[in-house]
Coordinates of C-alpha atoms in Angstrom, one line a residue:
X1 CA -14.0 -48.5 -157.6
X2 CA -11.1 -50.6 -160.0
X3 CA -7.9 -49.8 -160.3
X4 CA -6.7 -46.0 -160.8
X5 CA -10.1 -44.6 -161.5
X6 CA -10.4 -40.8 -160.1
X7 CA -7.2 -40.5 -161.6
X8 CA -5.4 -39.7 -165.0
X9 CA -6.5 -41.9 -168.0
X10 CA -3.2 -43.5 -168.3
X11 CA -3.1 -44.9 -164.9
X12 CA -6.2 -46.7 -164.8
X13 CA -6.7 -50.3 -164.8
X14 CA -9.4 -50.9 -167.2
X15 CA -12.2 -53.9 -166.2
X16 CA -14.6 -55.3 -169.1
X17 CA -15.6 -52.3 -171.0
X18 CA -19.0 -53.0 -172.6
X19 CA -20.5 -49.6 -173.5
X20 CA -19.2 -46.2 -174.6
X21 CA -21.0 -43.0 -175.5
X22 CA -20.4 -39.1 -175.6
X23 CA -22.3 -37.2 -173.6
X24 CA -23.3 -33.7 -174.8
X25 CA -20.9 -32.0 -172.4
X26 CA -18.1 -33.6 -174.7
X27 CA -17.2 -36.1 -172.7
X28 CA -16.5 -40.0 -172.9
X29 CA -18.7 -42.2 -170.4
X30 CA -18.4 -45.8 -170.3
X31 CA -19.7 -48.8 -168.3
X32 CA -17.2 -51.3 -166.6
X33 CA -19.1 -54.4 -166.1
X34 CA -16.3 -56.1 -164.4
X35 CA -16.0 -53.1 -161.4
X36 CA -20.1 -52.7 -162.0
X37 CA -19.7 -48.7 -162.6
X38 CA -20.3 -45.9 -164.8
X39 CA -17.0 -43.6 -165.4
X40 CA -16.7 -40.1 -166.9
X41 CA -13.6 -39.3 -169.0
X42 CA -13.0 -35.5 -168.9
X43 CA -11.0 -33.7 -171.6
X44 CA -8.6 -33.0 -169.4
X45 CA -7.8 -36.7 -169.4
X46 CA -9.1 -37.3 -165.5
X47 CA -11.4 -40.5 -165.4
X48 CA -13.9 -40.4 -162.4
X49 CA -16.3 -42.8 -161.5
X50 CA -19.8 -41.2 -161.4
X51 CA -22.2 -44.2 -160.5
X52 CA -21.4 -47.4 -158.9
X53 CA -18.5 -49.3 -157.8
X54 CA -20.3 -51.9 -155.9
X55 CA -22.1 -55.3 -156.9
X56 CA -25.8 -55.7 -156.0
X57 CA -27.6 -59.2 -155.5
X58 CA -30.0 -59.5 -158.5
X59 CA -33.3 -59.2 -156.3
X60 CA -31.8 -56.1 -155.3
X61 CA -31.1 -54.5 -158.7
X62 CA -34.2 -51.8 -159.1
X63 CA -33.4 -50.5 -155.8
X64 CA -29.8 -50.7 -155.3
X65 CA -29.3 -46.8 -154.6
X66 CA -32.8 -45.9 -156.0
X67 CA -33.5 -42.3 -155.8
X68 CA -30.2 -41.3 -154.0
X69 CA -26.5 -40.2 -155.2
X70 CA -25.7 -42.3 -158.4
X71 CA -22.4 -42.6 -156.7
X72 CA -23.5 -44.4 -153.7
X73 CA -25.3 -46.7 -156.2
X74 CA -24.2 -50.2 -157.4
X75 CA -24.9 -52.3 -160.1
X76 CA -25.5 -56.2 -161.2
X77 CA -25.0 -56.8 -164.4
X78 CA -24.4 -53.4 -166.7
X79 CA -26.3 -54.8 -170.4
X80 CA -26.7 -51.6 -172.2
X81 CA -26.1 -47.7 -171.6
X82 CA -26.9 -44.4 -173.6
X83 CA -27.5 -40.8 -173.1
X84 CA -29.8 -38.5 -173.5
X85 CA -30.0 -34.8 -174.8
X86 CA -30.3 -33.4 -171.5
X87 CA -27.0 -35.7 -170.0
X88 CA -29.3 -37.8 -168.4
X89 CA -27.7 -41.8 -168.7
X90 CA -29.7 -44.5 -169.2
X91 CA -28.3 -47.9 -167.9
X92 CA -29.8 -51.1 -168.3
X93 CA -28.7 -53.0 -165.6
X94 CA -29.9 -56.9 -165.1
X95 CA -33.4 -56.1 -166.5
X96 CA -34.0 -53.1 -165.4
X97 CA -34.1 -49.7 -166.8
X98 CA -32.3 -47.2 -164.3
X99 CA -31.9 -43.4 -165.0
X100 CA -29.0 -40.8 -163.5
X101 CA -30.6 -37.4 -164.2
X102 CA -28.0 -34.1 -164.5
X103 CA -28.6 -33.6 -160.9
X104 CA -26.3 -36.6 -160.3
X105 CA -29.2 -38.9 -158.6
X106 CA -30.2 -42.3 -159.9
X107 CA -33.9 -43.4 -160.2
X108 CA -35.7 -46.7 -161.9
X109 CA -37.4 -46.0 -164.9
X110 CA -38.6 -49.7 -165.1
X111 CA -38.1 -52.6 -162.9
X112 CA -36.5 -55.6 -163.6
X113 CA -39.5 -58.5 -164.4
X114 CA -39.4 -62.3 -165.2
X115 CA -39.8 -63.0 -168.7
X116 CA -43.1 -65.3 -167.7
X117 CA -44.9 -62.3 -166.0
X118 CA -45.5 -60.8 -169.3
X119 CA -48.4 -60.9 -171.7
X120 CA -49.2 -59.6 -175.2
X121 CA -52.5 -58.9 -174.3
X122 CA -52.1 -57.4 -170.8
X123 CA -48.4 -56.4 -170.2
X124 CA -49.0 -52.5 -169.3
X125 CA -49.1 -51.1 -172.9
X126 CA -50.1 -47.1 -172.5
X127 CA -49.0 -47.2 -168.9
X128 CA -46.6 -46.1 -166.8
X129 CA -43.0 -47.7 -167.5
X130 CA -42.5 -48.2 -164.2
X131 CA -45.2 -50.8 -163.9
X132 CA -45.0 -52.5 -167.1
X133 CA -44.3 -56.1 -166.8
X134 CA -41.3 -56.7 -169.0
X135 CA -37.8 -57.1 -168.8
X136 CA -35.9 -54.1 -170.8
X137 CA -32.6 -55.4 -172.5
X138 CA -31.7 -52.6 -174.2
X139 CA -32.1 -49.0 -175.0
X140 CA -31.7 -46.1 -177.0
X141 CA -32.7 -42.7 -176.1
X142 CA -34.0 -40.2 -179.1
X143 CA -33.1 -36.1 -179.6
X144 CA -36.6 -35.6 -178.0
X145 CA -35.8 -37.6 -174.9
X146 CA -38.1 -40.2 -175.7
X147 CA -36.5 -43.9 -175.0
X148 CA -37.0 -46.7 -177.0
X149 CA -36.2 -50.4 -175.6
X150 CA -35.7 -53.8 -176.9
X151 CA -37.9 -56.2 -174.4
X152 CA -39.9 -59.6 -175.0
X153 CA -43.6 -60.2 -174.3
X154 CA -45.4 -63.4 -173.5
X155 CA -47.8 -65.6 -175.7
X156 CA -49.5 -68.5 -175.0
X157 CA -49.0 -71.1 -178.2
X158 CA -49.9 -74.3 -178.4
X159 CA -49.9 -74.7 -174.7
X160 CA -47.1 -73.0 -174.0
X161 CA -45.7 -69.7 -173.2
X162 CA -43.7 -68.4 -175.4
X163 CA -42.1 -65.2 -176.0
X164 CA -42.2 -62.1 -178.5
X165 CA -39.3 -59.7 -179.0
X166 CA -40.7 -56.5 -179.3
X167 CA -39.8 -53.0 -179.6
X168 CA -41.2 -50.3 -177.3
X169 CA -41.3 -46.9 -176.7
X170 CA -41.4 -44.6 -173.3
X171 CA -42.5 -41.1 -173.8
X172 CA -41.5 -37.8 -172.1
X173 CA -44.5 -38.6 -169.9
X174 CA -43.2 -41.9 -168.7
X175 CA -45.8 -43.8 -170.6
X176 CA -44.5 -46.9 -172.7
X177 CA -45.9 -48.4 -175.8
X178 CA -45.3 -51.2 -178.2
X179 CA -43.8 -50.2 -181.2
X180 CA -44.0 -53.6 -183.3
X181 CA -42.3 -56.9 -183.2
X182 CA -42.4 -60.4 -183.8
X183 CA -46.4 -61.4 -184.1
X184 CA -46.3 -65.1 -183.3
X185 CA -43.4 -66.9 -181.7
X186 CA -40.7 -69.3 -184.3
X187 CA -42.6 -67.4 -187.2
X188 CA -39.8 -64.6 -188.1
X189 CA -39.6 -64.2 -191.5
X190 CA -37.6 -62.1 -194.1
X191 CA -39.0 -58.1 -194.1
X192 CA -39.5 -56.5 -197.4
X193 CA -38.7 -53.4 -198.2
X194 CA -41.4 -50.8 -197.3
X195 CA -43.5 -53.2 -194.8
X196 CA -45.3 -51.4 -192.7
X197 CA -44.0 -52.2 -189.4
X198 CA -47.6 -53.1 -188.1
X199 CA -47.4 -56.1 -190.6
X200 CA -44.2 -57.1 -189.8
X201 CA -43.1 -60.3 -188.2
X202 CA -40.2 -58.6 -187.0
X203 CA -37.4 -60.1 -184.4
X204 CA -35.7 -56.8 -183.7
X205 CA -31.8 -57.8 -181.7
X206 CA -30.6 -54.1 -181.6
X207 CA -32.1 -50.4 -182.2
X208 CA -30.6 -47.0 -182.5
X209 CA -32.1 -43.5 -182.8
X210 CA -30.7 -41.1 -185.3
X211 CA -30.1 -37.3 -184.8
X212 CA -33.6 -36.6 -186.5
X213 CA -35.5 -39.0 -184.6
X214 CA -35.8 -42.2 -187.0
X215 CA -35.7 -45.2 -185.4
X216 CA -33.2 -47.9 -186.7
X217 CA -33.8 -51.8 -186.2
X218 CA -31.7 -54.7 -186.5
X219 CA -33.6 -57.8 -187.3
X220 CA -32.4 -60.9 -186.3
X221 CA -33.3 -63.0 -189.7
X222 CA -30.3 -62.3 -192.0
X223 CA -29.4 -59.7 -189.8
X224 CA -31.0 -56.9 -191.6
X225 CA -31.0 -53.7 -190.3
X226 CA -33.9 -51.2 -191.1
X227 CA -35.1 -47.1 -191.1
X228 CA -38.4 -46.8 -189.6
X229 CA -40.1 -43.5 -190.9
X230 CA -42.4 -41.2 -189.4
X231 CA -45.0 -43.1 -191.2
X232 CA -44.4 -46.3 -189.4
X233 CA -42.6 -47.7 -193.1
X234 CA -39.7 -50.0 -192.5
X235 CA -37.1 -49.2 -195.2
X236 CA -34.0 -51.7 -195.6
X237 CA -30.6 -49.7 -194.9
X238 CA -27.8 -52.9 -194.4
X239 CA -27.4 -55.9 -194.5
X240 CA -29.1 -59.2 -196.5
X241 CA -31.2 -62.0 -195.7
X242 CA -30.1 -65.6 -196.8
X243 CA -31.2 -65.6 -200.4
X244 CA -31.0 -61.8 -200.8
X245 CA -27.9 -61.1 -202.3
X246 CA -26.8 -63.2 -205.3
X247 CA -22.9 -61.2 -206.4
X248 CA -20.3 -59.2 -205.1
X249 CA -22.0 -59.4 -201.4
X250 CA -19.4 -58.2 -198.7
X251 CA -17.1 -56.4 -201.4
X252 CA -16.3 -53.1 -200.1
X253 CA -17.8 -50.1 -202.1
X254 CA -21.0 -51.8 -202.4
X255 CA -24.4 -51.0 -201.4
X256 CA -24.6 -51.6 -197.7
X257 CA -27.4 -53.9 -198.7
X258 CA -24.7 -56.5 -199.9
X259 CA -23.1 -56.4 -196.4
X260 CA -23.8 -59.3 -194.2
X261 CA -24.0 -57.7 -190.7
X262 CA -22.6 -60.4 -188.3
X263 CA -22.2 -60.6 -184.8
X264 CA -23.2 -56.8 -185.0
X265 CA -23.2 -55.5 -180.9
X266 CA -23.1 -51.6 -181.6
X267 CA -24.3 -49.1 -184.1
X268 CA -23.8 -45.2 -184.2
X269 CA -24.3 -42.4 -186.1
X270 CA -21.4 -39.9 -187.6
X271 CA -22.1 -36.0 -187.7
X272 CA -21.9 -36.6 -191.6
X273 CA -25.0 -39.1 -191.4
X274 CA -22.5 -41.9 -191.8
X275 CA -23.6 -44.8 -190.0
X276 CA -20.9 -47.3 -188.2
X277 CA -21.6 -50.8 -187.6
X278 CA -19.4 -52.6 -185.1
X279 CA -19.3 -56.3 -185.2
X280 CA -16.8 -57.2 -182.4
X281 CA -13.7 -57.8 -184.7
X282 CA -14.4 -55.4 -187.5
X283 CA -15.6 -51.7 -187.8
X284 CA -17.6 -50.6 -190.9
X285 CA -19.0 -47.2 -192.2
X286 CA -22.0 -46.7 -194.1
X287 CA -21.3 -43.7 -196.3
X288 CA -24.2 -41.0 -197.0
X289 CA -24.5 -42.2 -200.4
X290 CA -25.4 -45.9 -199.4
X291 CA -22.3 -47.6 -200.1
X292 CA -20.0 -49.4 -197.1
X293 CA -16.3 -49.3 -196.3
X294 CA -14.4 -51.1 -193.6
X295 CA -13.2 -48.2 -190.9
X296 CA -10.9 -50.5 -188.8
X297 CA -10.3 -54.5 -187.8
X298 CA -8.8 -57.8 -189.8
X299 CA -12.2 -59.3 -189.1
X300 CA -10.6 -61.9 -186.9
X301 CA -10.9 -61.1 -182.8
X302 CA -8.0 -60.4 -180.9
X303 CA -5.4 -57.9 -179.8
X304 CA -2.5 -56.2 -181.9
X305 CA -2.0 -53.1 -184.3
X306 CA -1.4 -50.5 -182.0
X307 CA 0.5 -47.8 -183.3
X308 CA -0.6 -49.0 -187.0
X309 CA -3.4 -49.4 -189.9
X310 CA -6.6 -49.4 -188.0
X311 CA -7.8 -52.2 -190.6
X312 CA -4.9 -53.9 -189.3
X313 CA -5.9 -53.9 -186.0
X314 CA -7.4 -56.7 -183.9
X315 CA -9.5 -55.9 -181.0
X316 CA -12.9 -57.4 -179.5
X317 CA -15.0 -54.7 -179.1
X318 CA -18.2 -54.0 -177.8
X319 CA -18.8 -50.4 -178.2
X320 CA -18.3 -47.4 -180.3
X321 CA -18.0 -43.6 -180.0
X322 CA -17.5 -40.8 -182.3
X323 CA -15.8 -37.7 -180.8
X324 CA -16.5 -34.5 -181.5
X325 CA -12.7 -34.0 -183.4
X326 CA -13.6 -37.2 -186.0
X327 CA -11.7 -39.6 -184.2
X328 CA -13.5 -42.8 -182.9
X329 CA -13.3 -45.0 -179.5
X330 CA -13.4 -48.6 -179.5
X331 CA -14.4 -50.1 -175.6
X332 CA -12.2 -52.7 -176.8
X333 CA -13.6 -55.2 -173.7
X334 CA -12.3 -58.2 -174.7
X335 CA -9.0 -56.6 -173.8
X336 CA -9.6 -54.1 -171.2
X337 CA -8.9 -51.1 -173.4
X338 CA -9.9 -48.1 -174.7
X339 CA -8.7 -47.3 -178.0
X340 CA -8.7 -44.5 -180.5
X341 CA -8.5 -44.6 -184.2
X342 CA -7.4 -41.7 -185.5
X343 CA -4.8 -39.7 -187.6
X344 CA -4.1 -36.7 -185.1
X345 CA -0.4 -35.8 -184.6
X346 CA 0.7 -36.1 -180.9
X347 CA -3.1 -35.3 -179.9
X348 CA -5.6 -37.1 -178.6
X349 CA -9.1 -35.7 -177.5
X350 CA -8.5 -36.1 -173.8
X351 CA -4.8 -34.9 -173.2
X352 CA -4.4 -31.7 -174.4
X353 CA -2.2 -28.9 -173.5
X354 CA -3.9 -25.4 -172.4
X355 CA -2.6 -24.3 -175.6
X356 CA -4.4 -26.9 -177.6
X357 CA -7.1 -26.8 -175.5
X358 CA -7.4 -22.8 -176.9
X359 CA -7.3 -23.9 -180.4
X360 CA -9.5 -26.8 -180.7
X361 CA -10.7 -25.7 -184.2
X362 CA -7.6 -26.9 -185.5
X363 CA -6.4 -30.9 -186.5
X364 CA -2.7 -31.5 -186.9
X365 CA -1.5 -34.4 -189.2
X366 CA 1.9 -35.7 -189.8
X367 CA 3.5 -36.5 -193.3
X368 CA 4.5 -40.3 -193.1
X369 CA 8.4 -38.9 -193.9
X370 CA 7.9 -37.1 -190.2
X371 CA 9.0 -34.0 -191.7
X372 CA 5.8 -31.9 -192.4
X373 CA 2.9 -31.2 -190.3
X374 CA -0.5 -30.6 -191.8
X375 CA -2.8 -28.2 -190.3
X376 CA -6.6 -28.5 -190.9
X377 CA -9.9 -27.3 -189.4
X378 CA -12.5 -29.1 -188.6
X379 CA -14.1 -29.1 -191.9
X380 CA -11.6 -30.3 -193.6
X381 CA -10.1 -27.6 -195.3
X382 CA -6.1 -27.8 -195.0
X383 CA -4.8 -24.0 -193.2
X384 CA -1.3 -24.3 -193.0
X385 CA 1.9 -26.2 -193.5
X386 CA 4.3 -26.6 -190.9
X387 CA 8.2 -27.5 -190.7
X388 CA 8.0 -30.4 -188.2
X389 CA 11.3 -29.6 -187.0
X390 CA 11.5 -26.1 -186.5
X391 CA 7.1 -25.1 -186.1
X392 CA 8.0 -22.4 -189.2
X393 CA 5.1 -22.1 -191.3
X394 CA 5.9 -23.1 -194.9
X395 CA 2.6 -22.9 -196.7
X396 CA -0.9 -21.0 -195.8
X397 CA -3.7 -21.4 -197.7
X398 CA -6.2 -18.6 -198.2
X399 CA -10.2 -19.1 -198.7
X400 CA -12.8 -16.4 -199.7
X401 CA -16.2 -16.1 -197.9
X402 CA -17.7 -19.3 -199.3
X403 CA -14.6 -21.3 -197.9
X404 CA -13.1 -21.9 -201.5
X405 CA -9.5 -21.9 -202.0
X406 CA -8.2 -18.6 -203.7
X407 CA -4.3 -18.3 -202.7
X408 CA -1.2 -20.5 -201.8
X409 CA 1.6 -18.3 -200.0
X410 CA 4.9 -20.2 -199.6
X411 CA 7.4 -19.6 -196.8
X412 CA 8.9 -16.3 -198.1
X413 CA 6.0 -15.0 -198.8
X414 CA 5.3 -15.8 -202.5
X415 CA 1.5 -16.0 -203.4
X416 CA -0.1 -18.0 -206.2
X417 CA -3.7 -17.0 -206.5
X418 CA -7.1 -18.9 -207.8
X419 CA -8.9 -16.9 -209.9
X420 CA -13.3 -17.3 -210.0
X421 CA -15.9 -16.4 -211.9
X422 CA -19.0 -14.7 -210.2
X423 CA -20.2 -18.2 -209.5
X424 CA -17.3 -19.4 -207.4
X425 CA -15.7 -21.9 -210.6
X426 CA -12.0 -21.6 -211.0
X427 CA -11.0 -19.9 -214.2
X428 CA -7.5 -19.8 -213.6
X429 CA -4.2 -20.3 -211.5
X430 CA -1.6 -17.3 -211.4
X431 CA 2.0 -17.8 -210.0
X432 CA 3.6 -15.6 -208.2
X433 CA 5.3 -13.8 -211.3
X434 CA 2.3 -13.8 -213.3
X435 CA 2.6 -17.1 -215.0
X436 CA -1.1 -18.1 -215.5
X437 CA -2.8 -21.6 -216.4
X438 CA -6.3 -21.6 -218.1
X439 CA -9.0 -23.5 -216.4
X440 CA -12.5 -24.4 -218.3
X441 CA -14.9 -26.7 -216.5
X442 CA -17.7 -28.9 -218.0
X443 CA -21.3 -28.4 -217.3
X444 CA -21.1 -30.8 -214.2
X445 CA -18.2 -28.5 -212.8
X446 CA -15.3 -31.5 -213.7
X447 CA -12.2 -29.5 -215.4
X448 CA -12.4 -30.2 -219.3
X449 CA -9.3 -27.8 -220.4
X450 CA -6.5 -26.9 -219.0
X451 CA -4.2 -24.4 -220.8
X452 CA -0.4 -24.1 -219.4
X453 CA 1.5 -20.4 -219.5
X454 CA 2.9 -21.7 -223.0
X455 CA -0.7 -21.7 -224.5
X456 CA -0.4 -25.9 -224.4
X457 CA -3.7 -27.6 -223.7
X458 CA -4.5 -30.8 -222.4
X459 CA -8.3 -32.0 -222.8
X460 CA -10.5 -34.1 -220.6
X461 CA -13.7 -35.8 -221.3
X462 CA -16.0 -37.6 -218.7
X463 CA -18.5 -40.7 -219.1
X464 CA -21.2 -39.0 -216.6
X465 CA -21.7 -36.7 -214.2
X466 CA -20.0 -39.0 -211.5
X467 CA -16.7 -38.0 -213.1
X468 CA -15.1 -40.8 -214.5
X469 CA -12.2 -39.8 -216.7
X470 CA -13.3 -41.3 -220.3
X471 CA -10.4 -39.6 -222.5
X472 CA -7.3 -37.7 -221.8
X473 CA -5.9 -35.4 -224.7
X474 CA -2.5 -34.2 -225.1
X475 CA -1.7 -30.7 -226.5
X476 CA -0.4 -32.5 -229.6
X477 CA -3.6 -34.5 -230.4
X478 CA -2.9 -37.7 -228.7
X479 CA -6.0 -39.1 -226.7
X480 CA -6.1 -41.9 -224.2
X481 CA -9.3 -43.6 -223.5
X482 CA -10.5 -45.3 -220.2
X483 CA -13.4 -47.5 -219.1
X484 CA -14.6 -48.7 -215.9
X485 CA -17.1 -51.6 -214.6
X486 CA -20.3 -51.1 -213.1
X487 CA -19.0 -50.6 -209.9
X488 CA -16.6 -47.8 -211.0
X489 CA -13.2 -49.8 -211.0
X490 CA -10.6 -49.1 -213.7
X491 CA -11.0 -51.7 -216.6
X492 CA -9.3 -50.6 -219.7
X493 CA -6.9 -47.3 -220.1
X494 CA -5.9 -47.1 -224.1
X495 CA -2.7 -44.9 -224.7
X496 CA -2.6 -42.8 -227.6
X497 CA 0.6 -44.6 -228.4
X498 CA -1.7 -47.7 -229.2
X499 CA -0.7 -49.7 -226.0
X500 CA -3.2 -50.4 -223.0
X501 CA -3.8 -52.1 -220.0
X502 CA -6.6 -54.1 -219.2
X503 CA -7.6 -55.0 -215.2
X504 CA -9.4 -57.9 -213.9
X505 CA -10.6 -58.1 -210.4
X506 CA -11.4 -61.5 -208.7
X507 CA -13.1 -61.5 -205.1
X508 CA -13.2 -64.4 -202.8
X509 CA -13.5 -64.5 -198.8
X510 CA -10.5 -64.6 -198.1
X511 CA -9.4 -61.4 -200.4
X512 CA -9.0 -60.5 -203.8
X513 CA -6.8 -60.4 -206.8
X514 CA -6.1 -57.9 -209.5
X515 CA -4.8 -59.3 -213.1
X516 CA -3.4 -56.4 -215.3
X517 CA -2.8 -57.5 -219.1
X518 CA -1.2 -55.5 -221.4
X519 CA -1.9 -55.0 -225.1
X520 CA 0.4 -57.8 -225.9
X521 CA -1.2 -60.3 -223.9
X522 CA 1.6 -60.2 -221.1
X523 CA -0.3 -60.6 -217.4
X524 CA 1.0 -59.1 -213.8
X525 CA -1.3 -60.8 -211.2
X526 CA -1.3 -58.9 -207.7
X527 CA -3.0 -60.9 -204.7
X528 CA -4.3 -60.1 -201.2
X529 CA -4.7 -63.0 -198.9
X530 CA -6.1 -62.3 -195.4
X531 CA -5.4 -64.6 -192.8
X532 CA -5.8 -63.8 -188.6
X533 CA -3.2 -61.5 -187.4
X534 CA -1.9 -60.7 -191.2
X535 CA -1.8 -61.8 -194.8
X536 CA 0.2 -61.9 -197.8
X537 CA 0.6 -60.2 -200.7
X538 CA 2.1 -61.5 -204.0
X539 CA 2.9 -60.0 -207.2
X540 CA 3.3 -62.9 -210.2
X541 CA 5.0 -61.3 -213.3
X542 CA 4.7 -62.1 -217.0
X543 CA 7.8 -64.6 -216.9
X544 CA 6.0 -66.6 -213.6
X545 CA 8.7 -65.3 -211.1
X546 CA 6.8 -63.6 -208.0
X547 CA 7.2 -61.5 -204.9
X548 CA 5.3 -62.6 -201.6
X549 CA 5.2 -59.8 -198.6
X550 CA 3.9 -61.9 -195.6
X551 CA 2.6 -60.0 -192.4
X552 CA 3.1 -62.1 -189.6
X553 CA 0.9 -62.0 -186.3
X554 CA 3.9 -60.3 -184.6
X555 CA 3.3 -57.3 -186.9
X556 CA 7.2 -58.1 -188.6
X557 CA 7.0 -58.3 -192.8
X558 CA 8.6 -61.1 -194.3
X559 CA 9.7 -60.4 -198.1
X560 CA 10.1 -63.6 -200.5
X561 CA 11.8 -62.5 -203.7
X562 CA 11.6 -64.4 -207.3
X563 CA 15.6 -65.6 -206.7
X564 CA 15.3 -66.6 -203.0
X565 CA 16.6 -63.8 -201.2
X566 CA 14.5 -63.2 -198.4
X567 CA 14.0 -59.8 -196.1
X568 CA 12.5 -59.5 -192.6
X569 CA 11.5 -56.4 -191.6
X570 CA 10.0 -54.8 -188.2
X571 CA 8.6 -51.4 -188.1
X572 CA 8.2 -49.0 -185.0
X573 CA 6.3 -45.8 -184.8
X574 CA 8.6 -42.7 -185.6
X575 CA 9.0 -40.4 -182.4
X576 CA 9.1 -37.5 -185.2
X577 CA 5.3 -38.6 -185.8
X578 CA 3.7 -40.0 -182.7
X579 CA 1.7 -43.0 -184.3
X580 CA 1.1 -41.7 -186.9
X581 CA 4.2 -42.7 -189.3
X582 CA 6.0 -45.8 -189.4
X583 CA 9.6 -46.0 -188.6
X584 CA 11.8 -48.9 -190.0
X585 CA 13.6 -50.5 -186.6
X586 CA 15.1 -53.3 -188.0
X587 CA 15.8 -55.1 -191.3
X588 CA 17.4 -58.9 -191.8
X589 CA 18.5 -59.6 -195.5
X590 CA 19.4 -63.4 -196.3
X591 CA 20.6 -64.2 -199.7
X592 CA 20.2 -67.4 -201.3
X593 CA 24.3 -68.4 -200.3
X594 CA 23.4 -68.0 -196.8
X595 CA 25.0 -64.5 -196.5
X596 CA 22.9 -62.4 -194.0
X597 CA 22.8 -58.8 -192.9
X598 CA 21.1 -57.0 -190.4
X599 CA 20.4 -53.4 -189.6
X600 CA 18.6 -51.6 -186.8
X601 CA 17.8 -47.6 -186.5
X602 CA 17.2 -46.0 -183.5
X603 CA 15.7 -42.3 -183.1
X604 CA 15.6 -40.1 -180.3
X605 CA 14.2 -36.7 -180.2
X606 CA 14.0 -33.9 -177.7
X607 CA 11.1 -31.2 -177.9
X608 CA 10.0 -28.4 -175.6
X609 CA 6.5 -29.4 -174.9
X610 CA 5.5 -33.3 -176.2
X611 CA 1.7 -32.2 -176.2
X612 CA 2.1 -29.4 -178.9
X613 CA 2.2 -30.5 -182.1
X614 CA 4.3 -27.1 -183.6
X615 CA 6.8 -27.4 -180.6
X616 CA 10.4 -26.9 -181.9
X617 CA 12.6 -29.9 -181.8
X618 CA 15.9 -29.5 -179.9
X619 CA 17.5 -32.3 -181.0
X620 CA 17.1 -35.4 -183.3
X621 CA 19.5 -38.6 -183.2
X622 CA 19.3 -41.0 -185.4
X623 CA 21.6 -44.2 -185.1
X624 CA 22.0 -47.2 -187.8
X625 CA 23.9 -50.0 -186.8
X626 CA 24.8 -52.7 -189.8
X627 CA 26.3 -56.2 -188.7
X628 CA 27.1 -54.6 -184.9
X629 CA 29.0 -51.9 -186.5
X630 CA 27.3 -48.4 -185.7

């Protein structure tokens, strides 16, 4: 059953992890195709096999342990997995659909059929799923327990038997029906937004179901993602056909309909309605407003980036799960790892101490310098700030019944108060000794004026209800003006003193550049070029001189200055901040004359309990060595 299974998570040697999902019990479940098993990761950190662990021959697949305990069953080749609202686990195993019920027993929902057995006119439409003559390859479970599968049905075409990729639904009674799919072989075309699925020549390659029960379908032509509403109408959500994007394609911050979806292997919903899209080497997020952002990955397959920014990591992931604390878990099957994307300090969702388990409503973030710990609740409200060394509270935030900030209390009990009117709008900030700063909002709720305790007022205006700052006027009447591109990026900043900056952005497949032009016509250009395992950042100044920072695949940084000086830096994780803050571990500076210095830094600390973010530091030692002198 694999090396280390049924033990602590850090002692398990994982095989090919192809699927991962969060169960309604808060535990993580994953499929290890190499070891032919389904495992559960409990919040205590224990990993246990719940099904399989032995491999069945192809002809045995539907009946390998059928009707008995899942732990005694075997699998042939796990293609897909999803979990229902009652905790049932649905597994597509080499063309059969199997179910592990809450009682721990495994049953067969759909038998494996050869593709040639099905016929568009006689495959079992409306009858029991167990008797359907189709072979499922993907499954997704809805909030009502309905199961959607991707499969193909056959059709005679020009004297040969062809397959029509289709979407099917298994209802609560176990009967299956065809929802839609390819109508005629080899005729999949672009599907316009608003097309009824009954009329769409759709070639589905992946599916998922939203928490509200809406089906999302990925269409092979152009890799376009559609949402199917309750009336049977398809609405384009993300991706574009080969002719569907003219400009600003694949630019972060654009509508997701300008994002090219390639090698898409998994889709999941976040608790806020966001959609996460995984394409082996990069994870995207579609925000509720329809725009997209990059969450993790360089876009180049490989392995690297542990402990660093998620967007600089490399992986070969096949599935993603969104955990209750907001962190993400990747099934990095290409590297035999489960990898977590989180900003939490000294804490994972699976190895909490008893004290942490009792306070799961609080999240801990470390400052980049390792000196402070910020405590938030699950809604994102900042509750407290602690001294990282002593654990003492240095700042406490108070909220009213509507969860609006009303007080800030420092380490010695002095209180700053935010006054609000009957609607909850802030009207003043009152300091611990009565200093009063008046606030005034405009009709859209943005700050229009702020008057300090001395009576001096700064005023602001905005372009629209989106809150883009248009003018800023100081107490002496000096006014600065700002303008933006259609996407909301800063375009110009005209100073009250007469100077100005103009920003011009150029986006390419390899990266982007921003040129900053002064009122005198002097230009400074900042360019980013992404490469496999690293990339370069270049700043070119008005006199033509430039500095360049190159990140190498091994994680080191090489900075070349305009005068020829080269600095090579290597970072590590600061022990005070676990993986949330970088620490300079080694730096070598080589002058144009050939002279060189090498500095190394080592830091150690001892705390009472490494799993407690607020555990006091008993001692902290930082050792700096310069050219072998400590």
